[in-house]
Tab-separated table of C-alpha atoms and ligand atoms in Angstrom:
chain	number	residue	atom	x	y	z
A	1347	MET	CA	40.510	-20.536	-73.471
A	1348	ASN	CA	40.162	-21.383	-77.102
A	1349	ARG	CA	37.194	-19.927	-78.990
A	1350	ILE	CA	36.706	-21.478	-82.409
A	1351	TYR	CA	34.794	-20.073	-85.356
A	1352	ASN	CA	31.376	-21.583	-84.813
A	1353	PHE	CA	29.157	-21.673	-87.896
A	1354	SER	CA	26.319	-23.529	-86.193
A	1355	ALA	CA	22.801	-22.887	-87.497
A	1356	GLY	CA	21.472	-22.891	-83.963
A	1357	PRO	CA	21.937	-22.833	-81.077
A	1358	ALA	CA	24.472	-20.478	-82.507
A	1359	ILE	CA	27.322	-18.126	-81.808
A	1360	LEU	CA	26.750	-15.238	-79.379
A	1361	PRO	CA	28.805	-12.048	-79.100
A	1362	VAL	CA	31.906	-12.585	-76.953
A	1363	ASP	CA	31.293	-9.275	-75.162
A	1364	VAL	CA	27.857	-10.479	-74.122
A	1365	LEU	CA	29.192	-13.791	-72.841
A	1366	LYS	CA	31.968	-12.012	-70.921
A	1367	GLU	CA	29.539	-9.613	-69.297
A	1368	ALA	CA	27.261	-12.463	-68.331
A	1369	ALA	CA	30.257	-14.325	-66.896
A	1370	ASN	CA	31.261	-11.276	-64.857
A	1371	GLU	CA	27.760	-10.985	-63.483
A	1372	MET	CA	27.284	-14.679	-62.892
A	1373	LEU	CA	27.754	-14.741	-59.119
A	1374	ASP	CA	26.602	-11.256	-58.245
A	1375	TYR	CA	24.317	-9.355	-60.558
A	1376	GLN	CA	24.751	-5.632	-59.914
A	1377	GLY	CA	25.274	-5.927	-56.178
A	1378	SER	CA	22.240	-8.161	-55.641
A	1379	GLY	CA	24.480	-10.911	-54.295
A	1380	MET	CA	22.938	-13.450	-56.619
A	1381	SER	CA	22.908	-14.651	-60.175
A	1382	VAL	CA	20.052	-13.594	-62.458
A	1383	MET	CA	19.241	-17.309	-62.542
A	1384	GLU	CA	18.583	-17.264	-58.842
A	1385	MET	CA	16.337	-14.243	-58.508
A	1386	SER	CA	12.570	-13.980	-58.378
A	1387	HIS	CA	10.985	-13.023	-61.657
A	1388	ARG	CA	8.678	-10.809	-59.598
A	1389	SER	CA	11.534	-8.834	-58.044
A	1390	LYS	CA	12.127	-5.202	-58.904
A	1391	ILE	CA	15.611	-5.982	-60.167
A	1392	TYR	CA	14.355	-8.631	-62.579
A	1393	GLU	CA	11.457	-6.451	-63.673
A	1394	ASN	CA	14.057	-3.928	-64.808
A	1395	ILE	CA	15.828	-6.593	-66.835
A	1396	ILE	CA	12.754	-7.663	-68.778
A	1397	ASP	CA	11.433	-4.117	-69.151
A	1398	GLU	CA	14.744	-2.928	-70.555
A	1399	ALA	CA	14.976	-5.893	-72.883
A	1400	GLU	CA	11.569	-5.026	-74.287
A	1401	LYS	CA	12.396	-1.356	-74.553
A	1402	ASP	CA	15.680	-1.995	-76.345
A	1403	LEU	CA	14.016	-4.390	-78.764
A	1404	ARG	CA	11.318	-1.815	-79.461
A	1405	ASP	CA	14.013	0.775	-80.161
A	1406	LEU	CA	15.980	-1.530	-82.433
A	1407	LEU	CA	13.025	-2.543	-84.615
A	1408	HIS	CA	10.982	0.644	-84.201
A	1409	ILE	CA	8.088	-1.493	-83.030
A	1410	PRO	CA	4.875	0.547	-83.179
A	1411	ASP	CA	2.890	1.080	-79.961
A	1412	ASN	CA	0.001	-1.079	-81.113
A	1413	TYR	CA	2.216	-4.170	-81.019
A	1414	HIS	CA	2.931	-6.284	-77.955
A	1415	VAL	CA	6.303	-7.889	-77.321
A	1416	LEU	CA	6.232	-11.258	-75.590
A	1417	PHE	CA	9.060	-13.425	-74.306
A	1418	LEU	CA	7.705	-16.964	-74.246
A	1419	GLN	CA	8.919	-20.546	-74.079
A	1420	GLY	CA	8.569	-23.591	-76.284
A	1421	GLY	CA	10.826	-22.325	-79.047
A	1422	ALA	CA	9.672	-21.241	-82.461
A	1423	THR	CA	7.990	-24.608	-82.901
A	1424	LEU	CA	5.329	-23.940	-80.292
A	1425	GLN	CA	4.289	-20.925	-82.364
A	1426	PHE	CA	3.374	-23.342	-85.160
A	1427	SER	CA	0.502	-24.321	-82.827
A	1428	MET	CA	-0.180	-21.028	-81.069
A	1429	VAL	CA	-0.624	-19.104	-84.303
A	1430	PRO	CA	-3.561	-21.174	-85.628
A	1431	MET	CA	-5.035	-21.709	-82.160
A	1432	ASN	CA	-5.201	-17.966	-81.540
A	1433	LEU	CA	-5.634	-16.467	-84.988
A	1434	LEU	CA	-8.102	-18.729	-86.780
A	1435	LYS	CA	-11.562	-17.219	-86.752
A	1436	ASN	CA	-13.035	-18.313	-90.070
A	1437	GLY	CA	-10.967	-21.450	-89.715
A	1438	LYS	CA	-8.924	-20.814	-92.852
A	1439	ALA	CA	-5.350	-19.759	-93.414
A	1440	ASP	CA	-3.022	-19.641	-96.420
A	1441	TYR	CA	0.579	-20.792	-96.123
A	1442	ILE	CA	3.660	-20.120	-98.248
A	1443	ASN	CA	5.744	-23.278	-98.271
A	1444	THR	CA	9.472	-22.587	-98.551
A	1445	GLY	CA	11.022	-25.393	-96.568
A	1446	VAL	CA	11.117	-27.689	-93.594
A	1447	TRP	CA	9.986	-25.038	-91.113
A	1448	THR	CA	6.915	-24.045	-93.082
A	1449	LYS	CA	6.065	-27.692	-93.739
A	1450	LYS	CA	6.067	-28.316	-90.032
A	1451	ALA	CA	3.932	-25.229	-89.440
A	1452	ILE	CA	1.466	-26.356	-92.124
A	1453	GLU	CA	1.199	-29.833	-90.697
A	1454	GLU	CA	0.513	-28.440	-87.242
A	1455	ALA	CA	-1.985	-25.805	-88.414
A	1456	ARG	CA	-3.979	-28.494	-90.253
A	1457	LYS	CA	-5.038	-29.825	-86.859
A	1458	TYR	CA	-6.942	-26.601	-86.299
A	1459	GLY	CA	-8.260	-25.429	-89.624
A	1460	ASP	CA	-8.509	-25.517	-93.377
A	1461	ILE	CA	-4.987	-24.728	-94.515
A	1462	HIS	CA	-4.142	-23.984	-98.134
A	1463	VAL	CA	-0.637	-23.960	-99.493
A	1464	VAL	CA	-0.771	-20.973	-101.862
A	1465	THR	CA	2.690	-21.508	-103.297
A	1466	SER	CA	5.613	-23.825	-102.725
A	1467	SER	CA	9.209	-24.220	-103.833
A	1468	GLU	CA	9.289	-27.897	-102.990
A	1469	ASP	CA	9.502	-28.778	-106.709
A	1470	LYS	CA	13.155	-27.702	-106.688
A	1471	MET	CA	14.211	-28.823	-103.224
A	1472	PHE	CA	13.256	-25.414	-101.776
A	1473	SER	CA	16.180	-23.797	-103.564
A	1474	TYR	CA	14.337	-20.587	-104.436
A	1475	ILE	CA	11.623	-18.219	-103.222
A	1476	PRO	CA	8.548	-18.281	-105.478
A	1477	ASP	CA	6.974	-15.116	-106.868
A	1478	LEU	CA	4.791	-13.825	-104.036
A	1479	SER	CA	3.230	-10.869	-105.830
A	1480	ASN	CA	-0.068	-12.441	-106.848
A	1481	LEU	CA	-0.921	-15.447	-104.737
A	1482	PRO	CA	-4.357	-17.090	-104.703
A	1483	ILE	CA	-5.132	-15.809	-101.207
A	1484	ARG	CA	-8.642	-16.737	-100.155
A	1485	GLU	CA	-11.172	-13.997	-99.442
A	1486	ASP	CA	-11.906	-15.393	-96.015
A	1487	ALA	CA	-8.395	-16.467	-95.007
A	1488	ASP	CA	-7.628	-15.352	-91.463
A	1489	TYR	CA	-3.952	-14.886	-92.193
A	1490	VAL	CA	-1.112	-15.579	-94.606
A	1491	TYR	CA	1.856	-17.435	-93.164
A	1492	MET	CA	5.483	-17.337	-94.272
A	1493	CYS	CA	9.022	-17.922	-93.026
A	1494	ASP	CA	11.291	-14.917	-93.636
A	1495	ASN	CA	14.546	-16.825	-93.801
A	1496	ASN	CA	14.857	-20.489	-94.470
A	1497	THR	CA	17.593	-21.660	-92.140
A	1498	ILE	CA	17.985	-25.106	-93.681
A	1499	TYR	CA	18.033	-24.307	-97.391
A	1500	GLY	CA	19.538	-20.839	-97.109
A	1501	THR	CA	16.849	-18.807	-98.807
A	1502	LYS	CA	15.375	-15.449	-97.793
A	1503	ILE	CA	12.153	-13.711	-98.762
A	1504	LYS	CA	13.326	-10.329	-100.113
A	1505	THR	CA	9.959	-8.858	-101.029
A	1506	LEU	CA	7.060	-9.505	-98.701
A	1507	PRO	CA	4.081	-11.302	-100.212
A	1508	ASN	CA	1.064	-9.405	-101.405
A	1509	THR	CA	-1.384	-10.733	-98.820
A	1510	LYS	CA	-4.323	-8.938	-100.442
A	1511	GLY	CA	-5.111	-7.219	-97.193
A	1512	LYS	CA	-4.843	-10.294	-95.000
A	1513	VAL	CA	-2.791	-10.445	-91.820
A	1514	LEU	CA	0.798	-11.532	-92.403
A	1515	VAL	CA	2.361	-13.962	-89.925
A	1516	SER	CA	6.058	-14.729	-90.111
A	1517	ASP	CA	8.560	-17.076	-88.588
A	1518	ALA	CA	11.608	-14.803	-88.580
A	1519	SER	CA	13.733	-17.008	-86.328
A	1520	SER	CA	16.913	-17.091	-88.364
A	1521	CYS	CA	17.062	-13.525	-89.666
A	1522	PHE	CA	15.615	-11.669	-86.696
A	1523	LEU	CA	17.553	-8.431	-86.064
A	1524	SER	CA	19.942	-9.150	-88.942
A	1525	GLU	CA	18.410	-6.514	-91.188
A	1526	PRO	CA	15.687	-3.880	-90.969
A	1527	MET	CA	12.150	-5.194	-90.769
A	1528	ASP	CA	9.004	-3.103	-91.135
A	1529	VAL	CA	7.009	-4.503	-88.236
A	1530	SER	CA	3.885	-2.636	-89.321
A	1531	LYS	CA	3.646	-4.893	-92.375
A	1532	TYR	CA	3.140	-7.932	-90.168
A	1533	GLY	CA	0.413	-9.076	-87.807
A	1534	VAL	CA	2.624	-11.512	-85.937
A	1535	ILE	CA	6.388	-12.034	-86.028
A	1536	PHE	CA	8.026	-14.723	-83.976
A	1537	ALA	CA	11.633	-15.734	-83.573
A	1538	GLY	CA	13.299	-18.476	-81.577
A	1539	ALA	CA	16.175	-16.852	-79.718
A	1540	GLN	CA	18.907	-19.389	-80.409
A	1541	LYS	CA	19.675	-18.215	-83.948
A	1542	ASN	CA	20.477	-14.566	-83.622
A	1543	VAL	CA	19.441	-13.355	-80.197
A	1544	GLY	CA	20.229	-15.582	-77.254
A	1545	PRO	CA	20.045	-19.036	-75.742
A	1546	ALA	CA	17.548	-21.684	-76.838
A	1547	GLY	CA	14.220	-21.941	-75.075
A	1548	THR	CA	13.103	-18.344	-75.377
A	1549	VAL	CA	10.937	-17.250	-78.262
A	1550	ILE	CA	10.102	-13.642	-78.990
A	1551	VAL	CA	6.620	-12.876	-80.276
A	1552	ILE	CA	5.606	-9.500	-81.654
A	1553	ILE	CA	1.859	-9.327	-82.106
A	1554	ARG	CA	-0.493	-6.582	-83.217
A	1555	ASP	CA	-2.986	-5.598	-80.576
A	1556	ASP	CA	-6.162	-6.457	-82.516
A	1557	LEU	CA	-4.954	-10.038	-83.061
A	1558	VAL	CA	-4.851	-10.745	-79.333
A	1559	ARG	CA	-8.271	-12.319	-78.979
A	1560	LYS	CA	-10.295	-13.622	-76.071
A	1561	ASP	CA	-12.946	-15.379	-78.166
A	1562	ILE	CA	-10.926	-18.466	-78.944
A	1563	ASP	CA	-11.679	-22.077	-78.053
A	1564	PRO	CA	-12.014	-22.055	-74.245
A	1565	LYS	CA	-10.263	-25.410	-74.155
A	1566	THR	CA	-7.060	-23.791	-75.451
A	1567	PRO	CA	-4.362	-24.513	-72.852
A	1568	ILE	CA	-3.827	-21.357	-70.872
A	1569	MET	CA	-0.106	-21.277	-71.671
A	1570	LEU	CA	-0.937	-21.207	-75.372
A	1571	ARG	CA	-3.154	-18.118	-75.241
A	1572	TYR	CA	-1.626	-14.864	-76.452
A	1573	ASP	CA	-4.202	-12.855	-74.485
A	1574	ILE	CA	-3.045	-14.400	-71.197
A	1575	HIS	CA	0.609	-13.656	-71.949
A	1576	VAL	CA	-0.200	-10.108	-73.011
A	1577	GLU	CA	-2.255	-9.431	-69.892
A	1578	ASN	CA	0.517	-10.796	-67.722
A	1579	LYS	CA	3.392	-9.167	-69.606
A	1580	SER	CA	5.004	-12.558	-70.333
A	1581	MET	CA	4.818	-13.400	-66.630
A	1582	TYR	CA	1.748	-15.587	-66.319
A	1583	ASN	CA	4.157	-18.166	-65.001
A	1584	THR	CA	7.912	-18.045	-64.522
A	1585	PRO	CA	9.358	-16.842	-67.811
A	1586	PRO	CA	12.735	-18.072	-69.115
A	1587	THR	CA	14.431	-15.492	-66.916
A	1588	TYR	CA	18.064	-16.101	-67.770
A	1589	GLY	CA	17.366	-16.390	-71.474
A	1590	ILE	CA	15.541	-13.060	-71.485
A	1591	TYR	CA	18.446	-11.470	-69.608
A	1592	LEU	CA	20.880	-12.659	-72.293
A	1593	CYS	CA	18.581	-11.527	-75.100
A	1594	GLY	CA	18.537	-8.126	-73.406
A	1595	LYS	CA	22.338	-8.060	-73.431
A	1596	VAL	CA	22.389	-8.903	-77.139
A	1597	PHE	CA	19.951	-6.033	-77.792
A	1598	LYS	CA	22.276	-3.648	-75.942
A	1599	TRP	CA	25.241	-4.986	-77.908
A	1600	LEU	CA	23.361	-4.313	-81.146
A	1601	LYS	CA	22.476	-0.800	-80.048
A	1602	LYS	CA	26.099	-0.131	-79.163
A	1603	ILE	CA	27.360	-1.117	-82.588
A	1604	GLY	CA	24.828	1.138	-84.265
A	1605	GLY	CA	21.591	-0.789	-84.422
A	1606	ILE	CA	20.000	-2.824	-87.183
A	1607	ASP	CA	21.191	-0.706	-90.111
A	1608	ALA	CA	24.789	-1.056	-88.953
A	1609	ILE	CA	24.632	-4.803	-88.396
A	1610	HIS	CA	22.849	-5.221	-91.716
A	1611	GLN	CA	25.732	-3.558	-93.539
A	1612	ILE	CA	28.199	-5.852	-91.827
A	1613	ASN	CA	26.020	-8.863	-92.626
A	1614	VAL	CA	25.916	-7.899	-96.305
A	1615	GLN	CA	29.713	-7.602	-96.350
A	1616	LYS	CA	30.112	-10.985	-94.695
A	1617	ALA	CA	27.667	-12.737	-97.006
A	1618	ASN	CA	29.209	-11.121	-100.099
A	1619	LEU	CA	32.681	-12.277	-99.103
A	1620	LEU	CA	31.494	-15.849	-98.943
A	1621	TYR	CA	29.158	-15.847	-101.952
A	1622	ASP	CA	31.715	-14.045	-104.125
A	1623	TYR	CA	34.321	-16.645	-103.277
A	1624	ILE	CA	31.874	-19.518	-103.930
A	1625	ASP	CA	30.794	-18.023	-107.254
A	1626	GLN	CA	34.324	-17.910	-108.617
A	1627	SER	CA	35.372	-21.240	-107.094
A	1628	LYS	CA	35.873	-24.246	-109.330
A	1629	MET	CA	35.192	-26.616	-106.461
A	1630	PHE	CA	32.343	-25.108	-104.469
A	1631	PHE	CA	28.981	-23.943	-105.747
A	1632	GLY	CA	26.018	-22.286	-104.069
A	1633	THR	CA	22.888	-24.413	-103.841
A	1634	VAL	CA	20.155	-21.797	-104.077
A	1635	ASP	CA	18.902	-19.310	-106.620
A	1636	LYS	CA	21.050	-16.172	-106.484
A	1637	ASN	CA	18.075	-13.854	-105.994
A	1638	SER	CA	16.889	-15.863	-103.015
A	1639	ARG	CA	20.153	-16.097	-101.119
A	1640	SER	CA	20.103	-15.739	-97.347
A	1641	LEU	CA	22.506	-13.391	-95.584
A	1642	MET	CA	22.514	-15.660	-92.555
A	1643	ASN	CA	22.749	-19.236	-93.822
A	1644	VAL	CA	25.073	-19.805	-96.747
A	1645	CYS	CA	24.607	-23.259	-98.307
A	1646	PHE	CA	27.139	-24.746	-100.700
A	1647	LYS	CA	28.422	-28.049	-102.022
A	1648	THR	CA	31.309	-29.506	-103.985
A	1649	GLY	CA	29.197	-31.976	-105.967
A	1650	SER	CA	30.878	-34.930	-104.296
A	1651	ALA	CA	29.539	-36.221	-100.990
A	1652	GLU	CA	32.992	-37.590	-100.110
A	1653	LEU	CA	34.656	-34.257	-100.756
A	1654	ASP	CA	31.942	-32.491	-98.737
A	1655	ASP	CA	32.621	-34.806	-95.818
A	1656	LEU	CA	36.354	-34.282	-96.125
A	1657	PHE	CA	35.838	-30.520	-96.166
A	1658	VAL	CA	33.706	-30.570	-93.037
A	1659	LYS	CA	36.247	-32.791	-91.302
A	1660	GLU	CA	39.287	-30.717	-92.243
A	1661	ALA	CA	37.458	-27.504	-91.420
A	1662	LYS	CA	36.635	-28.763	-87.956
A	1663	ALA	CA	40.232	-29.816	-87.379
A	1664	ASN	CA	41.259	-26.266	-88.272
A	1665	GLY	CA	38.829	-24.538	-85.938
A	1666	TYR	CA	35.839	-23.950	-88.223
A	1667	ASP	CA	33.066	-25.968	-86.691
A	1668	ASN	CA	29.481	-26.910	-87.499
A	1669	LEU	CA	29.762	-26.469	-91.257
A	1670	LYS	CA	27.907	-29.643	-92.107
A	1671	GLY	CA	24.663	-28.972	-93.959
A	1672	HIS	CA	21.315	-30.021	-92.520
A	1673	ARG	CA	20.694	-33.756	-92.636
A	1674	SER	CA	17.964	-33.181	-95.229
A	1675	THR	CA	20.185	-31.295	-97.701
A	1676	GLY	CA	23.718	-32.625	-97.265
A	1677	GLY	CA	26.596	-30.407	-98.373
A	1678	MET	CA	27.738	-27.506	-96.252
A	1679	ARG	CA	26.105	-24.598	-94.514
A	1680	ALA	CA	27.910	-21.675	-92.957
A	1681	SER	CA	25.611	-19.795	-90.625
A	1682	ILE	CA	27.007	-16.312	-90.270
A	1683	TYR	CA	24.661	-14.719	-87.800
A	1684	ASN	CA	25.104	-11.248	-86.312
A	1685	ALA	CA	27.662	-12.439	-83.768
A	1686	MET	CA	29.997	-13.952	-86.391
A	1687	PRO	CA	32.767	-11.395	-86.870
A	1688	ILE	CA	33.823	-10.483	-90.385
A	1689	ASP	CA	37.255	-11.942	-89.575
A	1690	GLY	CA	35.589	-15.321	-89.093
A	1691	VAL	CA	34.182	-15.197	-92.612
A	1692	LYS	CA	37.491	-13.992	-94.062
A	1693	ALA	CA	39.280	-16.841	-92.338
A	1694	LEU	CA	36.732	-19.347	-93.629
A	1695	VAL	CA	37.154	-18.094	-97.181
A	1696	GLU	CA	40.919	-18.446	-96.868
A	1697	PHE	CA	40.502	-21.944	-95.541
A	1698	MET	CA	38.149	-22.854	-98.412
A	1699	ASN	CA	40.619	-21.449	-100.895
A	1700	ALA	CA	43.457	-23.487	-99.391
A	1701	PHE	CA	41.268	-26.592	-99.394
A	1702	GLU	CA	40.404	-26.036	-103.033
A	1703	LYS	CA	44.094	-25.702	-103.952
A	1704	LYS	CA	44.974	-28.832	-102.008
A	1705	HIS	CA	42.182	-31.071	-103.273
A	1706	GLY	CA	41.139	-29.413	-106.531
B	555	PLP	C1	15.362	-23.121	-85.726
B	555	PLP	C2	14.103	-22.734	-86.369
B	555	PLP	C3	12.855	-23.163	-85.872
B	555	PLP	C4	12.713	-24.097	-84.699
B	555	PLP	O1	13.048	-23.486	-83.527
B	555	PLP	P1	12.872	-24.214	-82.127
B	555	PLP	O2	13.243	-23.166	-81.156
B	555	PLP	O3	13.787	-25.398	-82.122
B	555	PLP	O4	11.457	-24.621	-81.997
B	555	PLP	C5	11.727	-22.717	-86.523
B	555	PLP	N1	11.797	-21.914	-87.578
B	555	PLP	C6	12.972	-21.484	-88.081
B	555	PLP	C7	12.988	-20.571	-89.253
B	555	PLP	C8	14.156	-21.877	-87.490
B	555	PLP	O5	15.330	-21.461	-87.993
């Protein structure tokens, strides 16, 4: 077996302990004689799995009782549709545009309502987070939408927007469980699992009770109604059973290492190692505003597309994979999610240093 250092932005690295446990339980989950993949989602044994996953997630994020936790399908992208379909009442919502993922959400929401972009960092290739303290939020906006961490550009919202009393909705896919999050400040948080939590296909939705409405367009497909999923505890139909099981294992892993505060500290250390190296390097430079830097997705370049390509190629040959930046940005991106050990980042920095000496 040869595990490499995988810096993929998603689907991404998972904790080795979690994968080992899942492997051990593959053929016979806790004496059931079957794999979790093979069991009824209505069985007692599976009910325990999903209930524990929810409970552990609630513990980790201190989710208040007036919030529901849903495990749904369709990835984070389906939430771009479900949010406007379920939350628009006045038909208006205000969006903060910080990158590809918000652009997609805006485009989708425009099918359902009057969507205003209240601020955008598109003028500088989404390389910074705009000032969110005094946005022109409309009086009758149903919600304000943002993306906590921009996976592609490597920016992070550090101070939540002043929504002027409106409901805050966030796509937290790529920073979910990487640092503390005050759930009570949000109306809806959603996160695709494949960044920091589990396998692709599962999306976690945390929604405040009063936002789960019945009075929405009756033509809304039943699978896209939050109220139906809440009433059925994510089991209106067959949920992504195996994905939820793995998410549950990742939650337990996080609890074991000390919870969100502990992983946050480690994440800060990891990100600092990499950013500090980049900042003193004569070859590499960071591509985003220092105050907006993500702890999860570290974007950098050399200034030469050929050298970037060579770096990615040599890195891969040396066991550091998936460092190529998103096709829309070029350059490099090291995604250092929760499961990336600090040794992986140290090794990457050493490799970058050696590369710089060799080609500088
Ligand atoms: C990856 C990602 C998405 C898309 O997730 P899918 O599960 O592929 O739909 C959306 N938003 C953010 C912030 C992401 O990082």
